[in-house]
PDB file of C-alpha atoms and ligand atoms in Angstrom:
ATOM      1  CA  UNK J   1      35.970 177.783 153.495  1.00 52.00           C
ATOM      2  CA  UNK J   2      35.242 177.932 157.194  1.00 60.00           C
ATOM      3  CA  UNK J   3      34.599 181.669 157.068  1.00 87.00           C
ATOM      4  CA  UNK J   4      32.067 181.545 154.276  1.00 95.00           C
ATOM      5  CA  UNK J   5      28.422 181.979 155.083  1.00 98.00           C
ATOM      6  CA  UNK J   6      26.238 178.943 154.662  1.00 98.00           C
ATOM      7  CA  UNK J   7      23.577 178.738 151.961  1.00 98.00           C
ATOM      8  CA  UNK J   8      20.942 176.056 151.807  1.00 98.00           C
ATOM      9  CA  UNK J   9      18.109 175.513 149.412  1.00 96.00           C
ATOM     10  CA  UNK J  10      15.778 172.664 148.597  1.00 96.00           C
ATOM     11  CA  UNK J  11      14.028 171.640 145.412  1.00 95.00           C
ATOM     12  CA  UNK J  12      11.233 169.122 145.096  1.00 95.00           C
ATOM     13  CA  UNK J  13      11.924 166.348 142.587  1.00 95.00           C
ATOM     14  CA  UNK J  14       8.639 166.613 140.774  1.00 85.00           C
ATOM     15  CA  UNK J  15       9.720 166.362 137.139  1.00 88.00           C
ATOM     16  CA  UNK J  16      11.347 168.079 134.231  1.00 90.00           C
ATOM     17  CA  UNK J  17      12.540 171.634 135.023  1.00 95.00           C
ATOM     18  CA  UNK J  18      11.560 174.502 132.720  1.00 95.00           C
ATOM     19  CA  UNK J  19      13.232 177.774 131.837  1.00 96.00           C
ATOM     20  CA  UNK J  20      11.284 179.732 134.461  1.00 92.00           C
ATOM     21  CA  UNK J  21      12.611 177.338 137.144  1.00 91.00           C
ATOM     22  CA  UNK J  22      16.090 177.899 135.824  1.00 93.00           C
ATOM     23  CA  UNK J  23      16.026 181.686 135.646  1.00 90.00           C
ATOM     24  CA  UNK J  24      13.936 181.989 138.801  1.00 86.00           C
ATOM     25  CA  UNK J  25      15.939 179.769 141.117  1.00 85.00           C
ATOM     26  CA  UNK J  26      18.309 177.108 139.833  1.00 91.00           C
ATOM     27  CA  UNK J  27      20.706 179.520 138.152  1.00 91.00           C
ATOM     28  CA  UNK J  28      21.175 181.344 141.422  1.00 91.00           C
ATOM     29  CA  UNK J  29      22.657 178.270 143.040  1.00 95.00           C
ATOM     30  CA  UNK J  30      25.342 178.264 140.366  1.00 96.00           C
ATOM     31  CA  UNK J  31      25.952 182.005 140.651  1.00 95.00           C
ATOM     32  CA  UNK J  32      26.351 181.792 144.429  1.00 96.00           C
ATOM     33  CA  UNK J  33      28.399 178.621 144.751  1.00 97.00           C
ATOM     34  CA  UNK J  34      31.713 180.487 145.083  1.00 97.00           C
ATOM     35  CA  UNK J  35      30.487 183.038 147.562  1.00 97.00           C
ATOM     36  CA  UNK J  36      28.770 180.672 150.000  1.00 98.00           C
ATOM     37  CA  UNK J  37      29.389 177.271 151.465  1.00 97.00           C
ATOM     38  CA  UNK J  38      26.399 175.846 149.636  1.00 98.00           C
ATOM     39  CA  UNK J  39      24.019 172.991 150.300  1.00 98.00           C
ATOM     40  CA  UNK J  40      21.453 172.081 147.687  1.00 98.00           C
ATOM     41  CA  UNK J  41      18.985 169.461 148.753  1.00 98.00           C
ATOM     42  CA  UNK J  42      16.601 167.358 146.692  1.00 98.00           C
ATOM     43  CA  UNK J  43      13.689 167.200 149.094  1.00 98.00           C
ATOM     44  CA  UNK J  44      12.288 163.756 148.407  1.00 98.00           C
ATOM     45  CA  UNK J  45      10.351 163.531 151.679  1.00 98.00           C
ATOM     46  CA  UNK J  46       8.628 166.787 150.841  1.00 97.00           C
ATOM     47  CA  UNK J  47       7.764 165.387 147.415  1.00 97.00           C
ATOM     48  CA  UNK J  48       6.221 162.342 149.106  1.00 97.00           C
ATOM     49  CA  UNK J  49       3.383 164.568 150.334  1.00 95.00           C
ATOM     50  CA  UNK J  50       2.067 164.565 146.765  1.00 93.00           C
ATOM     51  CA  UNK J  51       4.113 162.096 144.702  1.00 95.00           C
ATOM     52  CA  UNK J  52       3.348 158.576 145.852  1.00 96.00           C
ATOM     53  CA  UNK J  53       4.906 156.380 143.209  1.00 97.00           C
ATOM     54  CA  UNK J  54       8.263 154.787 144.004  1.00 97.00           C
ATOM     55  CA  UNK J  55       9.623 154.534 140.462  1.00 98.00           C
ATOM     56  CA  UNK J  56       8.724 158.076 139.685  1.00 97.00           C
ATOM     57  CA  UNK J  57      10.185 159.509 142.883  1.00 98.00           C
ATOM     58  CA  UNK J  58      13.445 157.600 142.446  1.00 97.00           C
ATOM     59  CA  UNK J  59      13.829 158.499 138.792  1.00 97.00           C
ATOM     60  CA  UNK J  60      12.925 162.156 139.369  1.00 97.00           C
ATOM     61  CA  UNK J  61      15.625 162.373 142.022  1.00 98.00           C
ATOM     62  CA  UNK J  62      18.261 160.932 139.722  1.00 98.00           C
ATOM     63  CA  UNK J  63      17.149 163.136 136.824  1.00 97.00           C
ATOM     64  CA  UNK J  64      17.319 166.185 139.035  1.00 97.00           C
ATOM     65  CA  UNK J  65      20.933 165.392 139.870  1.00 98.00           C
ATOM     66  CA  UNK J  66      21.653 165.389 136.129  1.00 98.00           C
ATOM     67  CA  UNK J  67      19.886 168.739 135.827  1.00 98.00           C
ATOM     68  CA  UNK J  68      21.941 170.282 138.607  1.00 98.00           C
ATOM     69  CA  UNK J  69      25.253 168.992 137.350  1.00 98.00           C
ATOM     70  CA  UNK J  70      24.408 170.014 133.779  1.00 98.00           C
ATOM     71  CA  UNK J  71      23.692 173.641 134.712  1.00 98.00           C
ATOM     72  CA  UNK J  72      27.090 173.846 136.375  1.00 97.00           C
ATOM     73  CA  UNK J  73      26.743 173.061 140.047  1.00 98.00           C
ATOM     74  CA  UNK J  74      30.199 171.905 141.009  1.00 98.00           C
ATOM     75  CA  UNK J  75      30.274 169.060 143.570  1.00 98.00           C
ATOM     76  CA  UNK J  76      33.616 170.322 144.851  1.00 97.00           C
ATOM     77  CA  UNK J  77      31.890 173.535 145.914  1.00 96.00           C
ATOM     78  CA  UNK J  78      28.304 172.518 146.612  1.00 98.00           C
ATOM     79  CA  UNK J  79      27.056 169.721 148.806  1.00 98.00           C
ATOM     80  CA  UNK J  80      24.402 168.127 146.604  1.00 98.00           C
ATOM     81  CA  UNK J  81      22.295 165.635 148.495  1.00 98.00           C
ATOM     82  CA  UNK J  82      18.897 164.181 149.043  1.00 98.00           C
ATOM     83  CA  UNK J  83      16.874 164.890 152.125  1.00 98.00           C
ATOM     84  CA  UNK J  84      16.202 161.244 152.971  1.00 98.00           C
ATOM     85  CA  UNK J  85      19.961 160.661 153.337  1.00 98.00           C
ATOM     86  CA  UNK J  86      19.826 162.886 156.396  1.00 98.00           C
ATOM     87  CA  UNK J  87      17.350 161.157 158.723  1.00 98.00           C
ATOM     88  CA  UNK J  88      18.221 163.657 161.460  1.00 98.00           C
ATOM     89  CA  UNK J  89      16.004 166.086 159.552  1.00 98.00           C
ATOM     90  CA  UNK J  90      12.854 164.081 160.229  1.00 98.00           C
ATOM     91  CA  UNK J  91      13.925 163.626 163.840  1.00 98.00           C
ATOM     92  CA  UNK J  92      14.278 167.374 164.217  1.00 98.00           C
ATOM     93  CA  UNK J  93      10.960 167.835 162.432  1.00 98.00           C
ATOM     94  CA  UNK J  94       9.293 165.818 165.199  1.00 98.00           C
ATOM     95  CA  UNK J  95      10.845 167.966 167.889  1.00 98.00           C
ATOM     96  CA  UNK J  96       9.581 171.052 166.059  1.00 98.00           C
ATOM     97  CA  UNK J  97       6.100 169.492 165.913  1.00 98.00           C
ATOM     98  CA  UNK J  98       6.094 169.439 169.672  1.00 98.00           C
ATOM     99  CA  UNK J  99       6.798 173.160 170.080  1.00 98.00           C
ATOM    100  CA  UNK J 100       4.468 174.391 167.317  1.00 98.00           C
ATOM    101  CA  UNK J 101       0.753 175.075 167.605  1.00 98.00           C
ATOM    102  CA  UNK J 102      -1.898 174.037 165.103  1.00 97.00           C
ATOM    103  CA  UNK J 103      -3.240 177.592 164.575  1.00 97.00           C
ATOM    104  CA  UNK J 104       0.245 178.763 163.666  1.00 98.00           C
ATOM    105  CA  UNK J 105       0.568 176.135 160.918  1.00 97.00           C
ATOM    106  CA  UNK J 106      -2.996 176.790 159.799  1.00 97.00           C
ATOM    107  CA  UNK J 107      -1.856 180.252 158.701  1.00 96.00           C
ATOM    108  CA  UNK J 108       0.526 178.857 156.056  1.00 95.00           C
ATOM    109  CA  UNK J 109      -0.437 180.011 152.529  1.00 92.00           C
ATOM    110  CA  UNK J 110       0.219 176.630 150.951  1.00 89.00           C
ATOM    111  CA  UNK J 111      -2.014 174.879 153.460  1.00 93.00           C
ATOM    112  CA  UNK J 112      -4.752 177.494 153.174  1.00 93.00           C
ATOM    113  CA  UNK J 113      -4.681 177.241 149.370  1.00 91.00           C
ATOM    114  CA  UNK J 114      -5.039 173.464 149.513  1.00 90.00           C
ATOM    115  CA  UNK J 115      -7.974 173.765 151.890  1.00 93.00           C
ATOM    116  CA  UNK J 116      -9.567 176.491 149.762  1.00 93.00           C
ATOM    117  CA  UNK J 117      -9.379 174.170 146.767  1.00 92.00           C
ATOM    118  CA  UNK J 118     -11.317 171.601 148.725  1.00 91.00           C
ATOM    119  CA  UNK J 119      -8.394 169.191 148.894  1.00 89.00           C
ATOM    120  CA  UNK J 120      -8.178 166.538 151.556  1.00 90.00           C
ATOM    121  CA  UNK J 121      -4.893 167.636 153.111  1.00 94.00           C
ATOM    122  CA  UNK J 122      -2.566 164.963 154.487  1.00 95.00           C
ATOM    123  CA  UNK J 123      -0.640 165.488 157.710  1.00 96.00           C
ATOM    124  CA  UNK J 124       2.635 165.726 155.769  1.00 96.00           C
ATOM    125  CA  UNK J 125       1.335 168.654 153.766  1.00 95.00           C
ATOM    126  CA  UNK J 126       0.134 170.369 156.926  1.00 97.00           C
ATOM    127  CA  UNK J 127       3.510 169.802 158.547  1.00 97.00           C
ATOM    128  CA  UNK J 128       5.506 170.712 155.445  1.00 97.00           C
ATOM    129  CA  UNK J 129       6.852 174.027 156.839  1.00 98.00           C
ATOM    130  CA  UNK J 130       8.403 172.336 159.862  1.00 98.00           C
ATOM    131  CA  UNK J 131      10.231 169.721 157.809  1.00 98.00           C
ATOM    132  CA  UNK J 132      11.537 172.596 155.717  1.00 98.00           C
ATOM    133  CA  UNK J 133      12.556 174.451 158.878  1.00 98.00           C
ATOM    134  CA  UNK J 134      14.472 171.338 159.914  1.00 98.00           C
ATOM    135  CA  UNK J 135      16.251 171.190 156.511  1.00 98.00           C
ATOM    136  CA  UNK J 136      17.401 174.752 156.955  1.00 98.00           C
ATOM    137  CA  UNK J 137      18.206 174.898 160.664  1.00 98.00           C
ATOM    138  CA  UNK J 138      20.014 171.578 160.945  1.00 98.00           C
ATOM    139  CA  UNK J 139      22.700 172.812 158.529  1.00 98.00           C
ATOM    140  CA  UNK J 140      23.094 176.205 160.253  1.00 98.00           C
ATOM    141  CA  UNK J 141      22.102 178.011 157.071  1.00 98.00           C
ATOM    142  CA  UNK J 142      22.606 181.782 157.036  1.00 98.00           C
ATOM    143  CA  UNK J 143      20.776 182.345 153.777  1.00 97.00           C
ATOM    144  CA  UNK J 144      18.040 180.510 151.929  1.00 96.00           C
ATOM    145  CA  UNK J 145      17.605 181.464 148.271  1.00 93.00           C
ATOM    146  CA  UNK J 146      13.978 180.965 147.334  1.00 89.00           C
ATOM    147  CA  UNK J 147      11.278 182.374 145.118  1.00 82.00           C
ATOM    148  CA  UNK J 148       8.819 184.897 146.510  1.00 81.00           C
ATOM    149  CA  UNK J 149       6.265 182.112 147.109  1.00 84.00           C
ATOM    150  CA  UNK J 150       8.556 180.482 149.692  1.00 91.00           C
ATOM    151  CA  UNK J 151       9.208 183.592 151.762  1.00 92.00           C
ATOM    152  CA  UNK J 152       6.650 182.658 154.388  1.00 95.00           C
ATOM    153  CA  UNK J 153       8.234 179.238 154.787  1.00 96.00           C
ATOM    154  CA  UNK J 154      11.600 180.802 155.583  1.00 97.00           C
ATOM    155  CA  UNK J 155       9.855 183.004 158.153  1.00 97.00           C
ATOM    156  CA  UNK J 156       8.450 179.837 159.696  1.00 98.00           C
ATOM    157  CA  UNK J 157      11.981 178.497 159.968  1.00 98.00           C
ATOM    158  CA  UNK J 158      13.141 181.682 161.696  1.00 98.00           C
ATOM    159  CA  UNK J 159      10.225 181.692 164.107  1.00 98.00           C
ATOM    160  CA  UNK J 160      10.791 178.040 164.914  1.00 98.00           C
ATOM    161  CA  UNK J 161      14.498 178.616 165.543  1.00 98.00           C
ATOM    162  CA  UNK J 162      13.663 181.470 167.900  1.00 98.00           C
ATOM    163  CA  UNK J 163      11.073 179.453 169.717  1.00 98.00           C
ATOM    164  CA  UNK J 164      13.363 176.479 170.202  1.00 98.00           C
ATOM    165  CA  UNK J 165      16.212 178.698 171.402  1.00 98.00           C
ATOM    166  CA  UNK J 166      13.877 180.388 173.867  1.00 98.00           C
ATOM    167  CA  UNK J 167      12.464 177.170 175.310  1.00 98.00           C
ATOM    168  CA  UNK J 168      15.527 174.915 175.376  1.00 98.00           C
ATOM    169  CA  UNK J 169      18.566 177.160 174.921  1.00 98.00           C
ATOM    170  CA  UNK J 170      20.624 178.427 172.025  1.00 98.00           C
ATOM    171  CA  UNK J 171      20.928 175.870 169.217  1.00 98.00           C
ATOM    172  CA  UNK J 172      19.957 177.552 165.957  1.00 98.00           C
ATOM    173  CA  UNK J 173      20.972 180.486 163.793  1.00 98.00           C
ATOM    174  CA  UNK J 174      18.181 182.632 162.388  1.00 98.00           C
ATOM    175  CA  UNK J 175      18.234 182.221 158.602  1.00 98.00           C
ATOM    176  CA  UNK J 176      17.479 184.984 156.095  1.00 96.00           C
ATOM    177  CA  UNK J 177      15.603 184.456 152.839  1.00 95.00           C
ATOM    178  CA  UNK J 178      17.477 185.478 149.722  1.00 93.00           C
ATOM    179  CA  UNK J 179      14.716 186.532 147.363  1.00 86.00           C
ATOM    180  CA  UNK J 180      15.499 187.158 143.736  1.00 75.00           C
ATOM    181  CA  UNK J 181      14.075 190.669 143.417  1.00 69.00           C
ATOM    182  CA  UNK J 182      14.565 191.221 139.734  1.00 64.00           C
ATOM    183  CA  UNK J 183      13.002 188.008 138.570  1.00 68.00           C
ATOM    184  CA  UNK J 184       9.787 188.712 136.785  1.00 74.00           C
ATOM    185  CA  UNK J 185       7.088 186.184 136.244  1.00 82.00           C
ATOM    186  CA  UNK J 186       7.884 184.411 133.002  1.00 89.00           C
ATOM    187  CA  UNK J 187       4.894 183.791 130.761  1.00 93.00           C
ATOM    188  CA  UNK J 188       4.332 180.314 129.401  1.00 96.00           C
ATOM    189  CA  UNK J 189       3.507 179.624 125.759  1.00 95.00           C
ATOM    190  CA  UNK J 190      -0.159 180.369 126.441  1.00 94.00           C
ATOM    191  CA  UNK J 191       0.568 183.727 128.118  1.00 91.00           C
ATOM    192  CA  UNK J 192      -0.298 182.600 131.663  1.00 92.00           C
ATOM    193  CA  UNK J 193       2.496 182.267 134.236  1.00 91.00           C
ATOM    194  CA  UNK J 194       4.843 179.475 133.151  1.00 93.00           C
ATOM    195  CA  UNK J 195       4.067 176.524 135.371  1.00 90.00           C
ATOM    196  CA  UNK J 196       4.062 172.767 135.161  1.00 87.00           C
ATOM    197  CA  UNK J 197       0.479 172.727 136.351  1.00 86.00           C
ATOM    198  CA  UNK J 198      -0.650 174.845 133.379  1.00 92.00           C
ATOM    199  CA  UNK J 199       1.130 172.632 130.870  1.00 93.00           C
ATOM    200  CA  UNK J 200       2.600 175.682 129.161  1.00 96.00           C
ATOM    201  CA  UNK J 201       6.323 175.328 129.849  1.00 96.00           C
ATOM    202  CA  UNK J 202       9.481 175.380 127.793  1.00 97.00           C
ATOM    203  CA  UNK J 203      11.618 172.588 129.290  1.00 97.00           C
ATOM    204  CA  UNK J 204      15.180 173.578 130.131  1.00 97.00           C
ATOM    205  CA  UNK J 205      16.679 170.608 128.302  1.00 97.00           C
ATOM    206  CA  UNK J 206      14.241 170.500 125.403  1.00 97.00           C
ATOM    207  CA  UNK J 207      15.351 169.160 122.027  1.00 97.00           C
ATOM    208  CA  UNK J 208      15.604 171.537 119.070  1.00 97.00           C
ATOM    209  CA  UNK J 209      12.396 170.085 117.635  1.00 97.00           C
ATOM    210  CA  UNK J 210      10.532 170.572 120.884  1.00 97.00           C
ATOM    211  CA  UNK J 211      11.825 174.116 121.116  1.00 97.00           C
ATOM    212  CA  UNK J 212      10.719 174.873 117.603  1.00 97.00           C
ATOM    213  CA  UNK J 213       7.214 173.559 118.193  1.00 97.00           C
ATOM    214  CA  UNK J 214       6.898 175.392 121.521  1.00 97.00           C
ATOM    215  CA  UNK J 215       8.363 178.753 120.505  1.00 97.00           C
ATOM    216  CA  UNK J 216       6.375 178.922 117.286  1.00 96.00           C
ATOM    217  CA  UNK J 217       3.186 178.247 119.218  1.00 95.00           C
ATOM    218  CA  UNK J 218       3.595 181.078 121.732  1.00 95.00           C
ATOM    219  CA  UNK J 219       0.321 182.969 121.902  1.00 93.00           C
ATOM    220  CA  UNK J 220       0.735 186.559 120.708  1.00 88.00           C
ATOM    221  CA  UNK J 221      -1.533 189.493 121.294  1.00 75.00           C
ATOM    222  CA  UNK J 222      -2.042 191.367 118.073  1.00 66.00           C
ATOM    223  CA  UNK J 223      -2.667 194.877 119.370  1.00 71.00           C
ATOM    224  CA  UNK J 224       0.711 196.631 119.511  1.00 81.00           C
ATOM    225  CA  UNK J 225       2.860 194.926 116.914  1.00 88.00           C
ATOM    226  CA  UNK J 226       5.189 193.885 119.734  1.00 90.00           C
ATOM    227  CA  UNK J 227       4.341 190.351 120.888  1.00 92.00           C
ATOM    228  CA  UNK J 228       4.662 190.795 124.650  1.00 91.00           C
ATOM    229  CA  UNK J 229       4.914 187.130 125.554  1.00 92.00           C
ATOM    230  CA  UNK J 230       7.637 186.507 123.016  1.00 95.00           C
ATOM    231  CA  UNK J 231       9.501 189.585 124.243  1.00 95.00           C
ATOM    232  CA  UNK J 232       9.192 188.562 127.910  1.00 93.00           C
ATOM    233  CA  UNK J 233      10.712 185.156 127.223  1.00 95.00           C
ATOM    234  CA  UNK J 234      13.363 186.654 124.959  1.00 96.00           C
ATOM    235  CA  UNK J 235      14.353 189.002 127.765  1.00 94.00           C
ATOM    236  CA  UNK J 236      15.733 186.035 129.689  1.00 94.00           C
ATOM    237  CA  UNK J 237      18.373 185.626 126.994  1.00 96.00           C
ATOM    238  CA  UNK J 238      19.132 189.108 125.638  1.00 96.00           C
ATOM    239  CA  UNK J 239      19.436 192.636 126.978  1.00 95.00           C
ATOM    240  CA  UNK J 240      16.661 195.161 126.465  1.00 95.00           C
ATOM    241  CA  UNK J 241      18.645 197.454 124.218  1.00 96.00           C
ATOM    242  CA  UNK J 242      19.220 194.665 121.722  1.00 97.00           C
ATOM    243  CA  UNK J 243      15.631 193.495 121.930  1.00 96.00           C
ATOM    244  CA  UNK J 244      14.025 196.930 121.609  1.00 95.00           C
ATOM    245  CA  UNK J 245      15.907 197.523 118.380  1.00 96.00           C
ATOM    246  CA  UNK J 246      15.028 194.088 117.018  1.00 96.00           C
ATOM    247  CA  UNK J 247      11.362 194.264 117.993  1.00 95.00           C
ATOM    248  CA  UNK J 248      11.033 197.771 116.509  1.00 94.00           C
ATOM    249  CA  UNK J 249      12.607 196.679 113.237  1.00 95.00           C
ATOM    250  CA  UNK J 250      10.387 193.628 113.006  1.00 94.00           C
ATOM    251  CA  UNK J 251       7.257 195.231 114.342  1.00 92.00           C
ATOM    252  CA  UNK J 252       4.207 193.156 113.495  1.00 91.00           C
ATOM    253  CA  UNK J 253       6.312 190.349 112.018  1.00 93.00           C
ATOM    254  CA  UNK J 254       5.517 187.805 114.656  1.00 94.00           C
ATOM    255  CA  UNK J 255       6.898 184.853 112.805  1.00 94.00           C
ATOM    256  CA  UNK J 256      10.286 186.554 112.333  1.00 96.00           C
ATOM    257  CA  UNK J 257      10.422 187.514 115.989  1.00 96.00           C
ATOM    258  CA  UNK J 258       9.598 184.010 117.114  1.00 96.00           C
ATOM    259  CA  UNK J 259      12.270 182.681 114.818  1.00 97.00           C
ATOM    260  CA  UNK J 260      14.786 185.097 116.339  1.00 97.00           C
ATOM    261  CA  UNK J 261      13.795 183.877 119.787  1.00 97.00           C
ATOM    262  CA  UNK J 262      14.105 180.282 118.625  1.00 98.00           C
ATOM    263  CA  UNK J 263      17.660 180.831 117.394  1.00 98.00           C
ATOM    264  CA  UNK J 264      18.671 182.359 120.729  1.00 98.00           C
ATOM    265  CA  UNK J 265      16.847 179.699 122.699  1.00 98.00           C
ATOM    266  CA  UNK J 266      18.570 176.877 120.839  1.00 98.00           C
ATOM    267  CA  UNK J 267      21.962 178.554 121.272  1.00 98.00           C
ATOM    268  CA  UNK J 268      21.330 178.732 124.997  1.00 97.00           C
ATOM    269  CA  UNK J 269      19.816 175.291 125.574  1.00 97.00           C
ATOM    270  CA  UNK J 270      21.864 173.113 123.236  1.00 97.00           C
ATOM    271  CA  UNK J 271      25.106 173.160 125.253  1.00 97.00           C
ATOM    272  CA  UNK J 272      23.189 172.466 128.467  1.00 97.00           C
ATOM    273  CA  UNK J 273      21.381 169.561 126.844  1.00 97.00           C
ATOM    274  CA  UNK J 274      24.609 168.152 125.480  1.00 97.00           C
ATOM    275  CA  UNK J 275      26.337 168.400 128.806  1.00 98.00           C
ATOM    276  CA  UNK J 276      23.432 166.616 130.425  1.00 98.00           C
ATOM    277  CA  UNK J 277      23.562 163.814 127.853  1.00 98.00           C
ATOM    278  CA  UNK J 278      27.278 163.455 128.517  1.00 98.00           C
ATOM    279  CA  UNK J 279      26.713 163.166 132.277  1.00 98.00           C
ATOM    280  CA  UNK J 280      23.929 160.638 131.751  1.00 98.00           C
ATOM    281  CA  UNK J 281      26.473 158.221 130.294  1.00 98.00           C
ATOM    282  CA  UNK J 282      27.977 157.712 133.724  1.00 98.00           C
ATOM    283  CA  UNK J 283      25.182 156.905 136.131  1.00 98.00           C
ATOM    284  CA  UNK J 284      27.625 155.667 138.749  1.00 98.00           C
ATOM    285  CA  UNK J 285      29.407 159.009 138.865  1.00 98.00           C
ATOM    286  CA  UNK J 286      26.136 160.807 139.458  1.00 98.00           C
ATOM    287  CA  UNK J 287      25.105 158.377 142.174  1.00 98.00           C
ATOM    288  CA  UNK J 288      28.490 158.778 143.839  1.00 98.00           C
ATOM    289  CA  UNK J 289      28.157 162.546 143.925  1.00 98.00           C
ATOM    290  CA  UNK J 290      24.754 162.116 145.538  1.00 98.00           C
ATOM    291  CA  UNK J 291      26.051 159.611 148.062  1.00 98.00           C
ATOM    292  CA  UNK J 292      29.071 161.700 149.030  1.00 98.00           C
ATOM    293  CA  UNK J 293      26.906 164.790 149.368  1.00 98.00           C
ATOM    294  CA  UNK J 294      24.543 162.847 151.605  1.00 98.00           C
ATOM    295  CA  UNK J 295      27.419 161.754 153.805  1.00 98.00           C
ATOM    296  CA  UNK J 296      28.710 165.294 154.222  1.00 98.00           C
ATOM    297  CA  UNK J 297      25.279 166.712 154.976  1.00 98.00           C
ATOM    298  CA  UNK J 298      24.535 163.889 157.398  1.00 98.00           C
ATOM    299  CA  UNK J 299      27.783 164.389 159.270  1.00 98.00           C
ATOM    300  CA  UNK J 300      27.009 168.026 159.868  1.00 98.00           C
ATOM    301  CA  UNK J 301      23.412 167.266 160.828  1.00 98.00           C
ATOM    302  CA  UNK J 302      24.559 164.639 163.340  1.00 98.00           C
ATOM    303  CA  UNK J 303      26.528 167.261 165.269  1.00 98.00           C
ATOM    304  CA  UNK J 304      23.547 169.552 165.456  1.00 98.00           C
ATOM    305  CA  UNK J 305      21.115 166.842 166.492  1.00 98.00           C
ATOM    306  CA  UNK J 306      23.472 165.730 169.276  1.00 98.00           C
ATOM    307  CA  UNK J 307      23.268 169.211 170.736  1.00 98.00           C
ATOM    308  CA  UNK J 308      19.498 169.351 170.274  1.00 98.00           C
ATOM    309  CA  UNK J 309      19.020 165.975 171.960  1.00 98.00           C
ATOM    310  CA  UNK J 310      20.977 167.202 174.921  1.00 98.00           C
ATOM    311  CA  UNK J 311      19.043 170.446 175.116  1.00 98.00           C
ATOM    312  CA  UNK J 312      15.624 168.778 175.035  1.00 98.00           C
ATOM    313  CA  UNK J 313      16.633 166.172 177.611  1.00 98.00           C
ATOM    314  CA  UNK J 314      16.560 162.850 175.805  1.00 98.00           C
ATOM    315  CA  UNK J 315      20.222 162.179 176.645  1.00 95.00           C
ATOM    316  CA  UNK J 316      20.515 160.772 180.148  1.00 90.00           C
TER     317      UNK J 316
HETATM  318  N1  LIG I   1       9.316 174.345 149.891  1.00 51.74           N
HETATM  319  C1  LIG I   1      10.318 174.493 148.872  1.00 51.74           C
HETATM  320  C2  LIG I   1       9.619 174.629 147.523  1.00 51.74           C
HETATM  321  O1  LIG I   1       8.558 174.084 147.325  1.00 51.74           O
HETATM  322  C3  LIG I   1      11.268 173.354 148.846  1.00 51.74           C
HETATM  323  C4  LIG I   1      12.107 173.236 150.080  1.00 51.74           C
HETATM  324  C5  LIG I   1      12.105 172.232 151.000  1.00 51.74           C
HETATM  325  C6  LIG I   1      13.112 174.161 150.513  1.00 51.74           C
HETATM  326  N2  LIG I   1      13.055 172.442 151.932  1.00 51.74           N
HETATM  327  C7  LIG I   1      13.693 173.598 151.694  1.00 51.74           C
HETATM  328  C8  LIG I   1      13.564 175.387 150.005  1.00 51.74           C
HETATM  329  C9  LIG I   1      14.703 174.270 152.365  1.00 51.74           C
HETATM  330  C10 LIG I   1      14.594 176.041 150.694  1.00 51.74           C
HETATM  331  C11 LIG I   1      15.158 175.484 151.872  1.00 51.74           C
HETATM  332  O2  LIG I   1      10.170 175.245 146.636  1.00 51.74           O
END
């Protein structure tokens, strides 16, 4: 265990995950849990930048634990925890604030997008990349699996590690992003990119009835006889060879093709949904996993912050 490289990733608890979340990111955590000493963090303090409702934040965090356990994250291999259980992260975030310039943070895509949309940006949103850098650096992460949209944030973490090491002395490893190269953008049921904000998702733990309604309503383009959106979603579940044959045979028969997708989708989702329902029967177990994960992550963070405190000169 000691010789394994360290992986850390964070996910915001902002609601029900969908199949593009699963194939784009979540599944990777499961695939990599044997190879790396893994830390998967529910970043509740990041969520607080936009989600300001206590019941919702608390229930989203619990639900996300169910999601993670249901997809097969094994608590004996992965430290599953919530960010707020490691207060050293916010402490480190402050220290990073003090060595970072405003213009540097003003270059962050997420911040620029919010400004471009005319949003009134809160300080937490502006500072978001440094809290994320603290998440990553405090656990000595070697790799950070993220989607393409988070690449810049991992670069911010690297830059911040370098800057700290240069000013105060060696404390942090330089993390590498682990970008899923072969993940294509998954279309939602309306053909746009699948995204919660477009209201076009297929939830990962949907019921059979929900799946039926959603799959049958996928928007098809009628030009080629091959419904591209249906195919693109189907590709998550079946290999191309199988699909090309099927879609050639059923060319133009959109209803049949959607039904074929529905059958495969149900076969894939049903066991996950059932496992999740099983886990939901034992709330205490789930909370214990979360608590134990928090304790492990906090213990490791405490060692790092002790060193950092010494290096910056607050220990006398
Ligand atoms: N910013 C990430 C996202 O929105 C979430 C996140 C927070 C994260 N802390 C992290 C991801 C640390 C990886 C590592 O998806």
